[in-house]
């Protein structure tokens, strides 16, 4: 069976994990957490970077930093992972789902203004597949209406909007280092804050609501309860795993891009024949080959295709079930038909296997079968 995804782990990661164990410093904020922070500063010019236990938790922290509360409204796409909306709802705020652009599967920026009310506090955007949203347009709207912006860049590590790393454009950015992402720590993520003031607040939220981080830096002489918070810092063993991945950042990126480009060249013919639509990458976006997806002509075609690939030993998968059309979405008053582009394109999308260590034979086998089934 060719799996859909497989983390790329080598002796480099193992060496750093052993070093973390030898350090006996296995709680959070040890040597490797600081090395990861420095890496993001040096390589991507991201200053206010905090490793977290997951992207979900980074999103939760953003919602706390926003002071979201009951009655506040937050604009976001319905085509996203549940963590984006849970962060909003855990604070008692109301999610306002917006349809997507069918070419990028990202929030349709042109629909946002009509949904802004006096209660709107923030916009949560998702850079689907590591392909950037139209951030200039979005930031202009946010500025015009005085709204905060959270970038769910779970899939966007190493991707850019016009040369600016995703996650570092809005007020807050959230990364995922889950096993299924480009760079992994098993379970893990990061929160990026635009302002240094928010960074200090985020440090407190991440350390159970205390100023322990400042205490460790010697900035205060004892640490105490300062705000609400929880335990959002990962073990240094996981940070060591991530640091190993970061040492292989370009290698992993280049391998993924090469597979992505290979698929994309070979599947041009599907588009020419009208069998499928390939991913669209806007000019402003430098993607990170997080995902390779195709849009088939109908949901039936898509399901048939996934089953046929499975018979050939290839795992291909659909993706998000639109949130507005879920049992919880219905409880919020949404129903089928509310967001037609999201519904249609989510039902036609299929993701193909893509991971850094895929062999040439595996890539060729997937390509050959995709072309054959869609003939
Ligand atoms: C868009 C998006 N946001 C958030 C998450 C959650 O990430 P994590 O598993 O690190 O909490 C995911 C996970 O796949 C995701 O795709």
Short mmCIF file of C-alpha atoms and ligand atoms in Angstrom, two decimals:
data_model
loop_
_atom_site.label_atom_id
_atom_site.label_comp_id
_atom_site.label_asym_id
_atom_site.label_seq_id
_atom_site.Cartn_x
_atom_site.Cartn_y
_atom_site.Cartn_z
CA UNK A 1 0.00 0.00 0.00
CA UNK A 2 1.34 3.45 -0.86
CA UNK A 3 0.34 5.55 2.15
CA UNK A 4 -1.05 9.03 1.85
CA UNK A 5 1.62 10.48 4.10
CA UNK A 6 4.80 9.36 5.87
CA UNK A 7 7.03 11.50 8.09
CA UNK A 8 10.66 11.75 7.01
CA UNK A 9 12.77 10.77 10.04
CA UNK A 10 16.53 10.17 9.85
CA UNK A 11 19.51 9.77 12.17
CA UNK A 12 19.69 13.59 12.35
CA UNK A 13 16.42 13.77 14.32
CA UNK A 14 17.40 10.72 16.43
CA UNK A 15 20.72 12.35 17.35
CA UNK A 16 19.00 15.50 18.65
CA UNK A 17 16.33 13.53 20.53
CA UNK A 18 19.07 11.56 22.29
CA UNK A 19 20.86 14.81 23.10
CA UNK A 20 17.66 16.18 24.65
CA UNK A 21 17.37 13.02 26.75
CA UNK A 22 21.02 13.27 27.78
CA UNK A 23 20.38 16.87 28.84
CA UNK A 24 17.80 15.59 31.35
CA UNK A 25 15.94 18.77 30.44
CA UNK A 26 12.83 17.21 29.01
CA UNK A 27 10.14 19.67 30.06
CA UNK A 28 9.40 22.70 27.87
CA UNK A 29 11.67 25.61 26.96
CA UNK A 30 14.97 23.74 27.03
CA UNK A 31 17.95 24.01 24.69
CA UNK A 32 16.11 22.71 21.61
CA UNK A 33 13.10 24.97 22.03
CA UNK A 34 15.47 27.95 21.96
CA UNK A 35 17.34 26.52 18.99
CA UNK A 36 14.04 26.22 17.08
CA UNK A 37 13.15 29.83 17.97
CA UNK A 38 16.54 31.02 16.70
CA UNK A 39 16.14 29.02 13.52
CA UNK A 40 12.85 30.72 12.67
CA UNK A 41 14.38 34.10 13.44
CA UNK A 42 17.42 33.53 11.26
CA UNK A 43 15.87 31.61 8.39
CA UNK A 44 12.42 33.22 8.10
CA UNK A 45 12.98 36.49 9.95
CA UNK A 46 10.20 35.64 12.43
CA UNK A 47 10.95 37.21 15.78
CA UNK A 48 8.01 36.56 18.08
CA UNK A 49 7.86 32.78 17.79
CA UNK A 50 6.60 30.42 20.51
CA UNK A 51 6.56 26.65 20.14
CA UNK A 52 3.25 25.18 21.27
CA UNK A 53 1.74 21.77 21.84
CA UNK A 54 -0.27 22.02 18.60
CA UNK A 55 -1.64 24.42 16.01
CA UNK A 56 -5.04 23.94 17.67
CA UNK A 57 -3.57 25.34 20.88
CA UNK A 58 -1.89 28.19 19.04
CA UNK A 59 -5.33 29.07 17.63
CA UNK A 60 -6.84 28.85 21.13
CA UNK A 61 -4.11 31.17 22.41
CA UNK A 62 -4.86 33.64 19.61
CA UNK A 63 -8.53 33.68 20.61
CA UNK A 64 -7.54 34.38 24.23
CA UNK A 65 -5.17 37.16 23.11
CA UNK A 66 -8.02 38.66 21.08
CA UNK A 67 -10.14 38.80 24.24
CA UNK A 68 -12.97 37.21 22.29
CA UNK A 69 -16.11 36.91 24.35
CA UNK A 70 -19.80 36.09 24.17
CA UNK A 71 -21.55 37.82 21.28
CA UNK A 72 -18.39 38.70 19.37
CA UNK A 73 -18.41 37.58 15.75
CA UNK A 74 -15.48 36.07 13.87
CA UNK A 75 -15.35 35.66 10.10
CA UNK A 76 -13.76 32.46 8.80
CA UNK A 77 -14.07 29.87 6.04
CA UNK A 78 -16.26 26.82 6.53
CA UNK A 79 -13.75 24.84 4.49
CA UNK A 80 -11.21 24.29 7.27
CA UNK A 81 -10.23 21.97 10.08
CA UNK A 82 -12.37 22.05 13.22
CA UNK A 83 -9.61 23.65 15.30
CA UNK A 84 -10.05 26.99 13.52
CA UNK A 85 -13.66 27.26 14.63
CA UNK A 86 -13.23 25.59 18.03
CA UNK A 87 -10.81 28.35 19.06
CA UNK A 88 -13.56 30.89 18.38
CA UNK A 89 -16.37 28.96 20.03
CA UNK A 90 -14.39 28.07 23.16
CA UNK A 91 -14.38 31.81 23.95
CA UNK A 92 -18.15 32.03 23.42
CA UNK A 93 -17.82 33.96 20.17
CA UNK A 94 -19.96 33.34 17.07
CA UNK A 95 -18.40 31.96 13.88
CA UNK A 96 -19.59 33.57 10.65
CA UNK A 97 -18.78 31.22 7.80
CA UNK A 98 -17.86 32.62 4.39
CA UNK A 99 -17.64 30.82 1.06
CA UNK A 100 -14.33 30.06 -0.65
CA UNK A 101 -12.67 30.98 -3.91
CA UNK A 102 -13.03 27.89 -6.08
CA UNK A 103 -9.58 28.26 -7.57
CA UNK A 104 -7.59 28.34 -4.31
CA UNK A 105 -10.08 26.83 -1.82
CA UNK A 106 -9.20 29.80 0.43
CA UNK A 107 -11.71 32.27 1.91
CA UNK A 108 -13.26 34.43 -0.81
CA UNK A 109 -11.96 37.83 0.24
CA UNK A 110 -14.58 39.58 -1.92
CA UNK A 111 -17.39 38.23 0.26
CA UNK A 112 -16.01 39.38 3.60
CA UNK A 113 -17.21 42.99 3.75
CA UNK A 114 -20.88 42.08 3.37
CA UNK A 115 -20.67 39.94 6.54
CA UNK A 116 -19.06 42.55 8.79
CA UNK A 117 -21.30 43.86 11.58
CA UNK A 118 -20.72 46.02 14.63
CA UNK A 119 -19.97 42.79 16.55
CA UNK A 120 -17.25 41.55 14.19
CA UNK A 121 -13.91 41.36 16.00
CA UNK A 122 -11.63 39.31 13.81
CA UNK A 123 -11.03 37.39 10.62
CA UNK A 124 -9.44 33.93 10.78
CA UNK A 125 -7.95 32.98 7.42
CA UNK A 126 -6.63 29.57 6.38
CA UNK A 127 -3.85 29.19 3.82
CA UNK A 128 -5.13 25.94 2.36
CA UNK A 129 -2.45 23.56 1.05
CA UNK A 130 0.20 26.16 1.89
CA UNK A 131 -1.15 28.45 -0.83
CA UNK A 132 -1.56 31.98 0.41
CA UNK A 133 -4.81 33.91 0.74
CA UNK A 134 -4.94 37.29 -0.96
CA UNK A 135 -3.37 39.00 2.05
CA UNK A 136 -3.09 42.58 0.74
CA UNK A 137 -6.82 42.72 0.07
CA UNK A 138 -7.60 41.01 3.35
CA UNK A 139 -5.36 43.26 5.46
CA UNK A 140 -6.91 46.33 3.79
CA UNK A 141 -10.39 45.18 4.84
CA UNK A 142 -9.16 44.42 8.37
CA UNK A 143 -7.62 47.88 8.59
CA UNK A 144 -10.73 49.61 7.24
CA UNK A 145 -12.99 47.97 9.84
CA UNK A 146 -10.42 47.78 12.65
CA UNK A 147 -10.47 43.99 12.78
CA UNK A 148 -7.73 41.64 13.97
CA UNK A 149 -6.39 38.94 11.66
CA UNK A 150 -5.39 35.41 12.66
CA UNK A 151 -3.60 33.32 10.03
CA UNK A 152 -4.20 29.61 10.35
CA UNK A 153 -0.99 28.64 8.61
CA UNK A 154 -1.11 25.05 9.89
CA UNK A 155 -0.15 23.92 6.38
CA UNK A 156 1.90 26.96 5.44
CA UNK A 157 5.33 26.54 7.08
CA UNK A 158 7.96 27.67 4.59
CA UNK A 159 5.39 29.18 2.20
CA UNK A 160 5.19 32.86 1.34
CA UNK A 161 2.86 35.65 0.32
CA UNK A 162 4.92 38.03 -1.85
CA UNK A 163 8.16 37.06 -0.06
CA UNK A 164 6.68 37.34 3.43
CA UNK A 165 6.40 34.02 5.33
CA UNK A 166 2.82 32.91 5.92
CA UNK A 167 1.88 33.28 9.56
CA UNK A 168 3.85 36.51 9.97
CA UNK A 169 1.46 38.89 8.18
CA UNK A 170 -1.61 39.08 10.43
CA UNK A 171 -1.74 39.90 14.15
CA UNK A 172 -1.26 36.22 14.99
CA UNK A 173 -0.04 33.25 12.98
CA UNK A 174 -0.42 29.57 13.83
CA UNK A 175 1.74 26.70 12.55
CA UNK A 176 1.30 22.95 12.83
CA UNK A 177 4.11 20.43 13.21
CA UNK A 178 1.72 17.49 13.39
CA UNK A 179 2.94 14.24 11.86
CA UNK A 180 0.97 14.98 8.67
CA UNK A 181 2.65 18.33 8.02
CA UNK A 182 5.83 19.18 6.10
CA UNK A 183 7.99 19.48 9.25
CA UNK A 184 6.98 17.33 12.17
CA UNK A 185 7.30 16.96 15.91
CA UNK A 186 4.55 14.33 16.24
CA UNK A 187 2.11 16.72 17.82
CA UNK A 188 3.16 20.35 17.95
CA UNK A 189 2.78 23.83 16.60
CA UNK A 190 3.76 27.45 17.04
CA UNK A 191 2.23 30.83 17.67
CA UNK A 192 3.67 33.93 16.02
CA UNK A 193 2.66 37.36 17.24
CA UNK A 194 3.08 40.53 15.24
CA UNK A 195 3.74 42.72 18.28
CA UNK A 196 6.29 42.19 21.04
CA UNK A 197 3.68 43.27 23.58
CA UNK A 198 1.43 40.38 22.49
CA UNK A 199 4.43 38.06 22.63
CA UNK A 200 4.86 38.78 26.35
CA UNK A 201 1.14 38.20 26.91
CA UNK A 202 1.32 34.96 24.91
CA UNK A 203 4.26 33.74 26.99
CA UNK A 204 2.07 34.11 30.08
CA UNK A 205 -0.93 32.31 28.53
CA UNK A 206 1.41 29.50 27.40
CA UNK A 207 2.84 29.06 30.93
CA UNK A 208 -0.43 28.43 32.78
CA UNK A 209 -1.12 32.14 33.12
CA UNK A 210 2.13 32.86 34.98
CA UNK A 211 5.19 34.98 34.23
CA UNK A 212 7.46 31.95 34.59
CA UNK A 213 9.15 32.65 31.24
CA UNK A 214 10.20 36.10 32.45
CA UNK A 215 11.38 34.53 35.72
CA UNK A 216 13.57 32.04 33.78
CA UNK A 217 15.05 35.00 31.84
CA UNK A 218 15.77 36.74 35.14
CA UNK A 219 13.35 39.59 34.32
CA UNK A 220 11.31 39.06 37.54
CA UNK A 221 12.52 37.58 40.85
CA UNK A 222 9.59 35.22 41.38
CA UNK A 223 6.80 34.00 39.20
CA UNK A 224 3.12 34.30 39.86
CA UNK A 225 -0.37 34.14 38.36
CA UNK A 226 -0.90 37.00 35.90
CA UNK A 227 -3.70 35.99 33.51
CA UNK A 228 -5.72 33.01 32.37
CA UNK A 229 -3.73 30.36 30.54
CA UNK A 230 -2.88 26.72 30.27
CA UNK A 231 0.07 24.44 29.57
CA UNK A 232 0.78 25.09 25.91
CA UNK A 233 4.53 24.43 25.82
CA UNK A 234 5.85 21.18 24.35
CA UNK A 235 8.50 18.90 25.81
CA UNK A 236 12.06 19.68 24.70
CA UNK A 237 12.25 16.11 23.33
CA UNK A 238 9.69 17.12 20.70
CA UNK A 239 11.52 20.38 20.09
CA UNK A 240 14.66 18.28 19.45
CA UNK A 241 12.77 16.29 16.82
CA UNK A 242 11.64 19.52 15.17
CA UNK A 243 15.16 20.95 15.31
CA UNK A 244 16.37 17.88 13.42
CA UNK A 245 13.69 18.52 10.79
CA UNK A 246 14.72 22.16 10.53
CA UNK A 247 18.32 21.11 9.85
CA UNK A 248 16.84 19.27 6.85
CA UNK A 249 14.46 22.10 5.93
CA UNK A 250 15.67 22.67 2.35
CA UNK A 251 16.15 18.97 1.66
CA UNK A 252 12.55 18.17 2.71
CA UNK A 253 11.15 21.22 0.87
CA UNK A 254 13.01 20.42 -2.36
CA UNK A 255 11.95 16.77 -2.34
CA UNK A 256 8.31 17.72 -1.81
CA UNK A 257 8.42 20.41 -4.50
CA UNK A 258 9.98 18.00 -6.96
CA UNK A 259 7.14 15.46 -6.42
CA UNK A 260 4.53 18.22 -6.63
CA UNK A 261 5.99 19.52 -9.91
CA UNK A 262 6.24 16.02 -11.30
CA UNK A 263 2.54 15.38 -10.58
CA UNK A 264 1.58 18.76 -11.93
CA UNK A 265 3.41 18.29 -15.24
CA UNK A 266 2.03 14.80 -15.75
CA UNK A 267 -1.55 15.80 -14.92
CA UNK A 268 -1.69 18.72 -17.35
CA UNK A 269 -3.30 16.37 -19.81
CA UNK A 270 -6.18 15.70 -17.39
CA UNK A 271 -7.06 19.37 -17.52
CA UNK A 272 -6.75 19.45 -21.31
CA UNK A 273 -9.08 16.47 -21.58
CA UNK A 274 -11.54 17.97 -19.08
CA UNK A 275 -11.11 15.08 -16.58
CA UNK A 276 -9.90 17.17 -13.66
CA UNK A 277 -8.78 20.62 -12.59
CA UNK A 278 -5.29 21.02 -11.16
CA UNK A 279 -4.34 23.21 -8.20
CA UNK A 280 -4.16 26.93 -8.96
CA UNK A 281 -1.23 28.88 -7.53
CA UNK A 282 -1.78 32.66 -7.65
CA UNK A 283 1.19 34.79 -8.66
CA UNK A 284 1.50 36.26 -5.16
CA UNK A 285 1.90 32.81 -3.59
CA UNK A 286 5.06 30.72 -3.17
CA UNK A 287 3.72 27.42 -1.95
CA UNK A 288 5.49 24.70 0.02
CA UNK A 289 4.16 21.57 -1.71
CA UNK A 290 2.19 20.68 1.37
CA UNK A 291 -0.46 18.93 -0.68
CA UNK A 292 -1.26 17.86 -4.22
CA UNK A 293 -4.96 17.85 -4.97
CA UNK A 294 -7.18 17.50 -8.01
CA UNK A 295 -10.78 18.63 -8.45
CA UNK A 296 -12.76 15.99 -10.30
CA UNK A 297 -15.95 16.65 -12.24
CA UNK A 298 -18.45 15.27 -9.73
CA UNK A 299 -18.54 13.83 -6.21
CA UNK A 300 -19.33 10.42 -7.73
CA UNK A 301 -16.26 10.62 -9.97
CA UNK A 302 -14.17 11.54 -6.94
CA UNK A 303 -15.44 8.65 -4.80
CA UNK A 304 -15.05 6.17 -7.66
CA UNK A 305 -11.49 7.44 -8.23
CA UNK A 306 -10.53 7.06 -4.55
CA UNK A 307 -11.89 3.50 -4.50
CA UNK A 308 -10.12 2.55 -7.71
CA UNK A 309 -6.81 3.89 -6.39
CA UNK A 310 -7.37 1.91 -3.19
CA UNK A 311 -7.80 -1.26 -5.24
CA UNK A 312 -4.40 -0.48 -6.74
CA UNK A 313 -2.89 -0.06 -3.29
CA UNK A 314 -2.78 3.75 -3.33
CA UNK A 315 -4.21 5.81 -0.49
CA UNK A 316 -5.83 9.00 -1.78
CA UNK A 317 -8.20 10.99 0.41
CA UNK A 318 -10.90 13.63 0.40
CA UNK A 319 -10.53 16.51 2.84
CA UNK A 320 -12.61 18.75 5.09
CA UNK A 321 -16.32 18.17 5.44
CA UNK A 322 -17.55 21.80 5.40
CA UNK A 323 -18.10 22.96 8.96
CA UNK A 324 -21.39 24.74 8.24
CA UNK A 325 -22.81 21.45 6.92
CA UNK A 326 -21.75 19.40 9.99
CA UNK A 327 -24.07 18.49 12.90
CA UNK A 328 -22.52 21.34 14.92
CA UNK A 329 -22.86 23.76 12.00
CA UNK A 330 -26.53 22.88 11.78
CA UNK A 331 -26.94 23.59 15.51
CA UNK A 332 -25.58 27.05 14.73
CA UNK A 333 -28.36 27.54 12.18
CA UNK A 334 -26.52 26.77 8.96
CA UNK A 335 -27.85 24.39 6.34
CA UNK A 336 -26.86 22.77 3.06
CA UNK A 337 -26.90 25.28 0.23
CA UNK A 338 -25.65 28.20 2.36
CA UNK A 339 -22.12 28.09 0.91
CA UNK A 340 -22.44 26.57 -2.55
CA UNK A 341 -18.82 26.84 -3.71
CA UNK A 342 -17.51 25.27 -0.50
CA UNK A 343 -20.03 22.42 -0.73
CA UNK A 344 -19.40 21.66 -4.36
CA UNK A 345 -15.62 21.89 -4.42
CA UNK A 346 -15.12 20.05 -1.09
CA UNK A 347 -17.13 17.17 -2.55
CA UNK A 348 -14.99 17.01 -5.72
CA UNK A 349 -11.52 17.37 -4.18
CA UNK A 350 -9.08 14.49 -3.83
CA UNK A 351 -5.57 14.56 -2.33
CA UNK A 352 -2.81 12.31 -3.64
CA UNK A 353 0.04 10.72 -1.68
CA UNK A 354 2.90 13.17 -1.19
CA UNK A 355 5.78 12.85 1.25
CA UNK A 356 9.46 13.71 1.04
CA UNK A 357 10.85 10.17 0.87
CA UNK A 358 8.53 8.86 -1.86
CA UNK A 359 10.63 6.80 -4.25
CA UNK A 360 10.68 7.41 -8.00
CA UNK A 361 8.92 4.07 -8.45
CA UNK A 362 6.15 5.09 -6.05
CA UNK A 363 5.66 8.45 -7.77
CA UNK A 364 5.55 6.77 -11.15
CA UNK A 365 3.10 4.12 -9.94
CA UNK A 366 0.71 6.76 -8.54
CA UNK A 367 1.00 8.89 -11.69
CA UNK A 368 0.41 5.97 -14.02
CA UNK A 369 -2.68 4.82 -12.12
CA UNK A 370 -4.16 8.30 -11.81
CA UNK A 371 -3.86 8.78 -15.58
CA UNK A 372 -5.23 5.36 -16.30
CA UNK A 373 -8.27 5.60 -14.01
CA UNK A 374 -9.17 9.09 -15.21
CA UNK A 375 -8.91 8.06 -18.83
C1 LIG B 1 -6.12 24.34 8.67
C2 LIG B 1 -5.75 23.59 9.92
N1 LIG B 1 -5.78 24.21 11.11
C3 LIG B 1 -5.45 23.58 12.25
C4 LIG B 1 -5.06 22.27 12.26
C5 LIG B 1 -4.73 21.61 13.55
O1 LIG B 1 -3.35 21.35 13.69
P1 LIG B 1 -2.82 20.52 14.93
O2 LIG B 1 -3.03 19.08 14.64
O3 LIG B 1 -1.35 20.87 15.01
O4 LIG B 1 -3.55 20.97 16.14
C6 LIG B 1 -5.02 21.56 11.05
C7 LIG B 1 -4.64 20.15 11.05
O5 LIG B 1 -4.61 19.46 10.08
C8 LIG B 1 -5.38 22.23 9.85
O6 LIG B 1 -5.37 21.61 8.66
#
